Coordinates of N, CA and C in Angstrom, one line a residue:
M298 N -26.7 3.9 -9.5 CA -25.8 3.0 -8.8 C -24.7 2.5 -9.7
A299 N -23.5 2.6 -9.2 CA -22.3 2.3 -10.0 C -22.3 0.8 -10.2
D300 N -21.7 0.4 -11.4 CA -21.5 -1.0 -11.6 C -20.5 -1.6 -10.7
I301 N -20.4 -2.9 -10.7 CA -19.5 -3.6 -9.8 C -18.0 -3.2 -9.9
F302 N -17.6 -2.9 -11.1 CA -16.2 -2.6 -11.3 C -15.9 -1.1 -10.9
L303 N -16.8 -0.2 -11.2 CA -16.7 1.1 -10.7 C -16.7 1.1 -9.2
R304 N -17.6 0.3 -8.6 CA -17.7 0.1 -7.1 C -16.3 -0.3 -6.6
G305 N -15.6 -1.1 -7.3 CA -14.2 -1.5 -6.9 C -13.3 -0.3 -6.9
A306 N -13.4 0.5 -7.9 CA -12.6 1.7 -7.9 C -12.9 2.7 -6.8
I307 N -14.2 2.8 -6.5 CA -14.7 3.7 -5.4 C -14.1 3.1 -4.1
E308 N -14.2 1.8 -3.9 CA -13.6 1.2 -2.7 C -12.1 1.6 -2.5
E309 N -11.4 1.5 -3.6 CA -10.0 1.9 -3.6 C -9.8 3.4 -3.2
A310 N -10.7 4.2 -3.8 CA -10.6 5.7 -3.5 C -10.8 5.9 -2.0
K311 N -11.8 5.2 -1.4 CA -12.1 5.3 0.0 C -10.9 4.8 0.8
R312 N -10.3 3.7 0.4 CA -9.1 3.2 1.1 C -8.0 4.2 1.1
G313 N -7.8 4.8 0.0 CA -6.7 5.9 -0.1 C -7.0 7.0 0.9
L314 N -8.3 7.4 0.9 CA -8.7 8.5 1.9 C -8.5 8.1 3.3
S315 N -8.8 6.8 3.6 CA -8.7 6.4 5.0 C -7.2 6.3 5.4
E316 N -6.3 6.2 4.4 CA -4.9 6.2 4.7 C -4.3 7.6 4.8
G317 N -5.1 8.6 4.6 CA -4.6 10.0 4.6 C -4.2 10.5 3.2
G318 N -4.6 9.8 2.2 CA -4.2 10.1 0.8 C -5.4 10.8 0.1
I319 N -5.1 10.9 -1.2 CA -6.1 11.5 -2.1 C -7.0 10.5 -2.7
P320 N -8.3 10.7 -2.5 CA -9.3 9.6 -2.8 C -9.6 9.4 -4.3
I321 N -8.6 8.8 -5.0 CA -8.8 8.4 -6.4 C -8.5 6.9 -6.5
G322 N -9.4 6.1 -7.0 CA -9.2 4.7 -7.1 C -9.3 4.2 -8.5
S323 N -8.8 3.0 -8.8 CA -8.8 2.4 -10.1 C -8.8 0.9 -10.0
V324 N -9.4 0.3 -11.0 CA -9.3 -1.2 -11.1 C -9.1 -1.5 -12.6
L325 N -8.3 -2.5 -12.9 CA -8.1 -3.0 -14.2 C -8.8 -4.3 -14.4
V326 N -9.7 -4.4 -15.4 CA -10.6 -5.5 -15.6 C -10.2 -6.2 -17.0
C327 N -10.1 -7.6 -16.9 CA -9.9 -8.4 -18.1 C -10.9 -9.6 -18.0
D328 N -11.6 -9.9 -19.0 CA -12.5 -11.0 -19.0 C -13.5 -11.0 -17.8
N329 N -14.0 -9.8 -17.4 CA -14.9 -9.7 -16.3 C -14.3 -10.1 -14.9
Q330 N -13.0 -9.9 -14.8 CA -12.3 -10.2 -13.6 C -11.4 -9.0 -13.3
I331 N -11.3 -8.6 -12.1 CA -10.4 -7.5 -11.7 C -9.0 -8.2 -11.6
I332 N -8.1 -7.7 -12.4 CA -6.7 -8.2 -12.3 C -5.7 -7.3 -11.7
G333 N -6.2 -6.1 -11.4 CA -5.4 -5.1 -10.7 C -6.2 -4.1 -10.0
R334 N -5.8 -3.6 -8.9 CA -6.5 -2.5 -8.2 C -5.5 -1.6 -7.5
G335 N -5.9 -0.3 -7.4 CA -5.0 0.6 -6.7 C -5.6 1.9 -6.5
H336 N -4.9 2.7 -5.7 CA -5.4 4.1 -5.4 C -4.2 5.0 -5.3
N337 N -4.6 6.3 -5.4 CA -3.5 7.3 -5.4 C -2.8 7.2 -4.0
Q338 N -1.5 7.1 -4.2 CA -0.6 6.9 -3.0 C 0.6 7.9 -3.0
R339 N 0.3 9.1 -3.6 CA 1.4 10.1 -3.7 C 1.8 10.5 -2.3
I340 N 0.8 10.7 -1.4 CA 1.1 11.2 -0.1 C 1.7 10.0 0.8
Q341 N 1.1 8.9 0.7 CA 1.5 7.7 1.5 C 2.9 7.3 1.2
K342 N 3.2 7.3 -0.1 CA 4.5 6.8 -0.5 C 5.5 7.9 -0.8
G343 N 5.1 9.1 -0.7 CA 6.0 10.2 -1.1 C 6.4 10.1 -2.5
S344 N 5.5 9.7 -3.4 CA 5.7 9.4 -4.8 C 5.2 10.4 -5.7
V345 N 5.9 10.6 -6.8 CA 5.4 11.5 -7.9 C 4.6 10.8 -8.9
I346 N 4.6 9.5 -8.9 CA 3.9 8.7 -10.0 C 2.7 7.9 -9.5
H347 N 2.5 7.7 -8.2 CA 1.5 6.7 -7.8 C 0.1 7.4 -7.7
H348 N -0.3 7.8 -8.9 CA -1.7 8.2 -9.1 C -2.5 6.9 -9.1
G349 N -3.8 7.0 -9.0 CA -4.7 5.8 -8.9 C -4.5 4.8 -10.0
E350 N -4.5 5.3 -11.3 CA -4.3 4.4 -12.4 C -2.9 3.8 -12.4
M351 N -1.9 4.6 -12.1 CA -0.5 4.1 -12.2 C -0.3 3.0 -11.1
N352 N -0.9 3.2 -9.9 CA -0.8 2.3 -8.8 C -1.5 1.0 -9.2
C353 N -2.7 1.1 -9.8 CA -3.4 0.0 -10.3 C -2.6 -0.9 -11.2
L354 N -2.0 -0.2 -12.2 CA -1.2 -0.9 -13.2 C 0.0 -1.6 -12.5
E355 N 0.6 -0.9 -11.6 CA 1.7 -1.5 -10.8 C 1.3 -2.7 -10.1
N356 N 0.1 -2.6 -9.5 CA -0.4 -3.8 -8.7 C -0.9 -4.9 -9.5
A357 N -1.2 -4.6 -10.8 CA -1.7 -5.7 -11.7 C -0.5 -6.6 -12.1
G358 N 0.7 -6.0 -11.9 CA 1.9 -6.8 -12.3 C 2.2 -6.8 -13.8
R359 N 3.2 -7.4 -14.1 CA 3.6 -7.5 -15.5 C 2.6 -8.4 -16.3
Q360 N 2.0 -7.8 -17.3 CA 1.1 -8.6 -18.1 C 1.6 -8.7 -19.6
K361 N 1.2 -9.6 -20.3 CA 1.5 -9.7 -21.7 C 0.7 -8.6 -22.5
A362 N 1.3 -8.2 -23.6 CA 0.6 -7.1 -24.3 C -0.8 -7.4 -24.7
D363 N -1.1 -8.6 -25.1 CA -2.4 -9.0 -25.5 C -3.4 -8.9 -24.4
V364 N -3.0 -9.1 -23.1 CA -3.9 -9.0 -22.0 C -4.4 -7.5 -21.9
Y365 N -3.4 -6.6 -21.9 CA -3.8 -5.2 -21.8 C -4.8 -4.8 -22.9
R366 N -4.6 -5.3 -24.1 CA -5.5 -5.0 -25.2 C -6.9 -5.5 -25.1
Q367 N -7.1 -6.3 -24.0 CA -8.5 -6.9 -23.8 C -9.1 -6.2 -22.5
C368 N -8.4 -5.3 -21.9 CA -8.8 -4.7 -20.6 C -9.7 -3.4 -20.7
T369 N -10.3 -3.2 -19.7 CA -11.0 -1.9 -19.4 C -10.4 -1.4 -18.1
I370 N -10.0 -0.2 -18.0 CA -9.6 0.4 -16.8 C -10.7 1.3 -16.3
Y371 N -11.0 1.1 -15.0 CA -12.0 2.0 -14.4 C -11.3 2.9 -13.4
T372 N -11.7 4.1 -13.4 CA -11.1 5.1 -12.5 C -12.1 6.1 -12.0
T373 N -12.0 6.5 -10.8 CA -13.0 7.3 -10.2 C -12.9 8.8 -10.7
L374 N -11.8 9.2 -11.3 CA -11.6 10.5 -11.8 C -10.9 10.5 -13.1
S375 N -11.2 11.5 -13.9 CA -10.7 11.6 -15.3 C -9.1 11.5 -15.2
P376 N -8.5 10.7 -16.0 CA -7.1 10.5 -16.0 C -6.3 11.7 -16.4
C377 N -5.2 12.0 -15.6 CA -4.3 13.1 -16.0 C -3.5 12.7 -17.2
P378 N -2.6 13.6 -17.7 CA -1.8 13.2 -18.9 C -0.9 12.0 -18.6
M379 N -0.3 11.9 -17.4 CA 0.6 10.8 -17.1 C -0.1 9.5 -17.2
C380 N -1.3 9.4 -16.5 CA -2.1 8.2 -16.5 C -2.6 7.8 -17.9
T381 N -3.0 8.9 -18.6 CA -3.4 8.7 -20.0 C -2.3 8.1 -20.8
G382 N -1.1 8.6 -20.6 CA 0.0 8.1 -21.4 C 0.2 6.6 -21.1
A383 N 0.1 6.1 -19.9 CA 0.2 4.7 -19.5 C -0.9 3.9 -20.2
I384 N -2.1 4.4 -20.2 CA -3.2 3.7 -20.9 C -2.9 3.6 -22.4
L385 N -2.4 4.6 -23.0 CA -2.1 4.6 -24.4 C -0.9 3.7 -24.6
L386 N 0.2 3.7 -23.8 CA 1.3 2.9 -24.0 C 1.0 1.4 -24.0
Y387 N 0.1 1.0 -23.1 CA -0.3 -0.4 -23.0 C -1.5 -0.8 -23.9
R388 N -2.0 0.2 -24.6 CA -3.1 0.0 -25.6 C -4.3 -0.6 -24.9
I389 N -4.6 0.0 -23.7 CA -5.9 -0.4 -23.1 C -7.0 0.2 -23.9
P390 N -7.9 -0.5 -24.4 CA -8.9 0.0 -25.4 C -10.1 0.8 -24.8
S391 N -10.3 0.6 -23.5 CA -11.5 1.2 -22.9 C -11.3 1.7 -21.5
V392 N -11.8 2.9 -21.2 CA -11.7 3.6 -19.9 C -13.1 4.0 -19.5
V393 N -13.4 3.6 -18.3 CA -14.7 4.1 -17.6 C -14.3 5.0 -16.5
I394 N -14.8 6.2 -16.6 CA -14.4 7.3 -15.7 C -15.6 7.6 -14.8
G395 N -15.3 7.6 -13.5 CA -16.4 7.9 -12.6 C -16.9 9.3 -12.7
E396 N -16.0 10.3 -12.9 CA -16.5 11.7 -13.0 C -15.4 12.5 -13.6
N397 N -15.8 13.6 -14.2 CA -14.9 14.6 -14.7 C -15.4 16.0 -14.4
V398 N -16.2 16.1 -13.4 CA -16.8 17.4 -12.9 C -15.7 18.2 -12.1
T399 N -15.0 17.5 -11.2 CA -14.0 18.2 -10.4 C -12.6 18.3 -11.1
F400 N -12.4 17.5 -12.1 CA -11.1 17.5 -12.9 C -11.3 16.8 -14.2
K401 N -11.0 17.5 -15.3 CA -11.1 16.9 -16.6 C -9.6 16.7 -17.1
G402 N -9.2 15.4 -17.2 CA -7.9 15.1 -17.6 C -7.8 15.1 -19.2
A403 N -7.0 14.2 -19.6 CA -6.7 14.1 -21.1 C -7.6 13.2 -21.8
E404 N -8.9 13.3 -21.6 CA -9.9 12.5 -22.2 C -9.9 12.6 -23.8
D405 N -9.7 13.9 -24.2 CA -9.7 14.1 -25.7 C -8.5 13.3 -26.3
L406 N -7.4 13.3 -25.7 CA -6.2 12.5 -26.2 C -6.6 11.0 -26.3
L407 N -7.2 10.5 -25.2 CA -7.6 9.1 -25.3 C -8.6 8.9 -26.4
R408 N -9.6 9.7 -26.6 CA -10.6 9.5 -27.7 C -9.9 9.6 -29.0
D409 N -9.0 10.7 -29.2 CA -8.3 10.9 -30.5 C -7.4 9.7 -30.8
S410 N -7.0 8.9 -29.8 CA -6.1 7.8 -30.0 C -6.9 6.5 -30.1
G411 N -8.3 6.6 -30.2 CA -9.1 5.4 -30.5 C -9.6 4.7 -29.3
V412 N -9.3 5.2 -28.1 CA -9.8 4.6 -26.8 C -11.3 4.9 -26.6
N413 N -12.0 3.9 -26.2 CA -13.4 4.1 -25.9 C -13.5 4.7 -24.5
V414 N -14.0 5.9 -24.4 CA -14.1 6.6 -23.1 C -15.6 6.8 -22.7
D415 N -15.9 6.3 -21.5 CA -17.3 6.4 -21.0 C -17.2 7.1 -19.6
V416 N -17.7 8.4 -19.6 CA -17.8 9.2 -18.4 C -19.2 9.0 -17.8
V417 N -19.3 8.5 -16.6 CA -20.6 8.2 -16.0 C -21.1 9.2 -15.1
Q418 N -20.3 10.1 -14.6 CA -20.7 11.2 -13.7 C -21.4 10.6 -12.5
D419 N -20.7 9.6 -11.8 CA -21.3 9.0 -10.7 C -21.3 10.0 -9.5
P420 N -22.5 10.1 -8.9 CA -22.6 11.1 -7.8 C -21.7 10.9 -6.6
E421 N -21.4 9.6 -6.3 CA -20.5 9.3 -5.2 C -19.1 9.7 -5.5
C422 N -18.7 9.5 -6.7 CA -17.3 9.9 -7.1 C -17.2 11.4 -7.0
I423 N -18.2 12.1 -7.5 CA -18.2 13.6 -7.5 C -18.1 14.1 -6.0
Q424 N -19.0 13.5 -5.2 CA -19.1 13.9 -3.8 C -17.7 13.7 -3.0
I425 N -17.1 12.6 -3.2 CA -15.9 12.2 -2.6 C -14.8 13.3 -3.0
M426 N -14.7 13.6 -4.2 CA -13.7 14.5 -4.7 C -14.0 16.0 -4.2
R427 N -15.2 16.4 -4.3 CA -15.6 17.7 -3.9 C -15.3 17.9 -2.4
A428 N -15.6 16.9 -1.6 CA -15.3 17.0 -0.2 C -13.8 17.1 0.1
F429 N -13.1 16.2 -0.6 CA -11.6 16.2 -0.4 C -11.0 17.6 -0.8
I430 N -11.4 18.1 -2.0 CA -10.8 19.3 -2.5 C -11.1 20.5 -1.6
A431 N -12.4 20.5 -1.1 CA -12.7 21.6 -0.1 C -11.9 21.5 1.2
A432 N -11.7 20.3 1.6 CA -10.9 20.2 2.9 C -9.4 20.3 2.7
N433 N -8.9 20.0 1.5 CA -7.5 19.9 1.3 C -7.0 20.5 0.0
P434 N -7.3 21.8 -0.2 CA -7.0 22.4 -1.5 C -5.5 22.4 -1.8
G435 N -4.6 22.5 -0.8 CA -3.2 22.5 -1.1 C -2.7 21.2 -1.6
L436 N -3.2 20.1 -1.0 CA -2.8 18.7 -1.4 C -3.4 18.5 -2.8
W437 N -4.6 18.9 -3.1 CA -5.2 18.7 -4.4 C -4.4 19.4 -5.5
N438 N -4.1 20.7 -5.2 CA -3.4 21.5 -6.2 C -2.0 20.9 -6.5
E439 N -1.4 20.4 -5.4 CA -0.1 19.7 -5.6 C -0.2 18.5 -6.5
D440 N -1.3 17.7 -6.3 CA -1.5 16.5 -7.0 C -1.7 16.7 -8.5
I441 N -2.4 17.8 -8.8 CA -2.6 18.1 -10.3 C -1.6 19.1 -10.9
G442 N -0.6 19.4 -10.1 CA 0.5 20.2 -10.6 C 0.2 21.7 -10.7
V443 N -0.7 22.2 -9.8 CA -1.0 23.7 -9.8 C -0.1 24.4 -8.9

């Protein structure tokens, strides 16, 4: 069973799917409070940047640098290089990843940069992505740049 914050990211992923988008969700947590939540909205917004983590950071609003340095970002799927770059830019020290079975992003870059990375291989996260990829291979390939 996923912890409460990963559950929040999963809820966001399901929200994105219900909107016709790619089911990847994320929440930003500081002091045991969700301060931002978001989901992949590339399809919904016709955007090249609204991956789950990027949308979450956008929705968290402008924060002081010291706030980001106390946060953990939860994401249902391993972060791509763009999202990894944002995590590193804002010096978010910890990332909890729902799964990296269906896609392994730039986790090594995060680790090499001193970020604590916890991949939990949550069965629900894996199932959501496997089902989406099977039903929508073209959209998925577009999302990851294939």
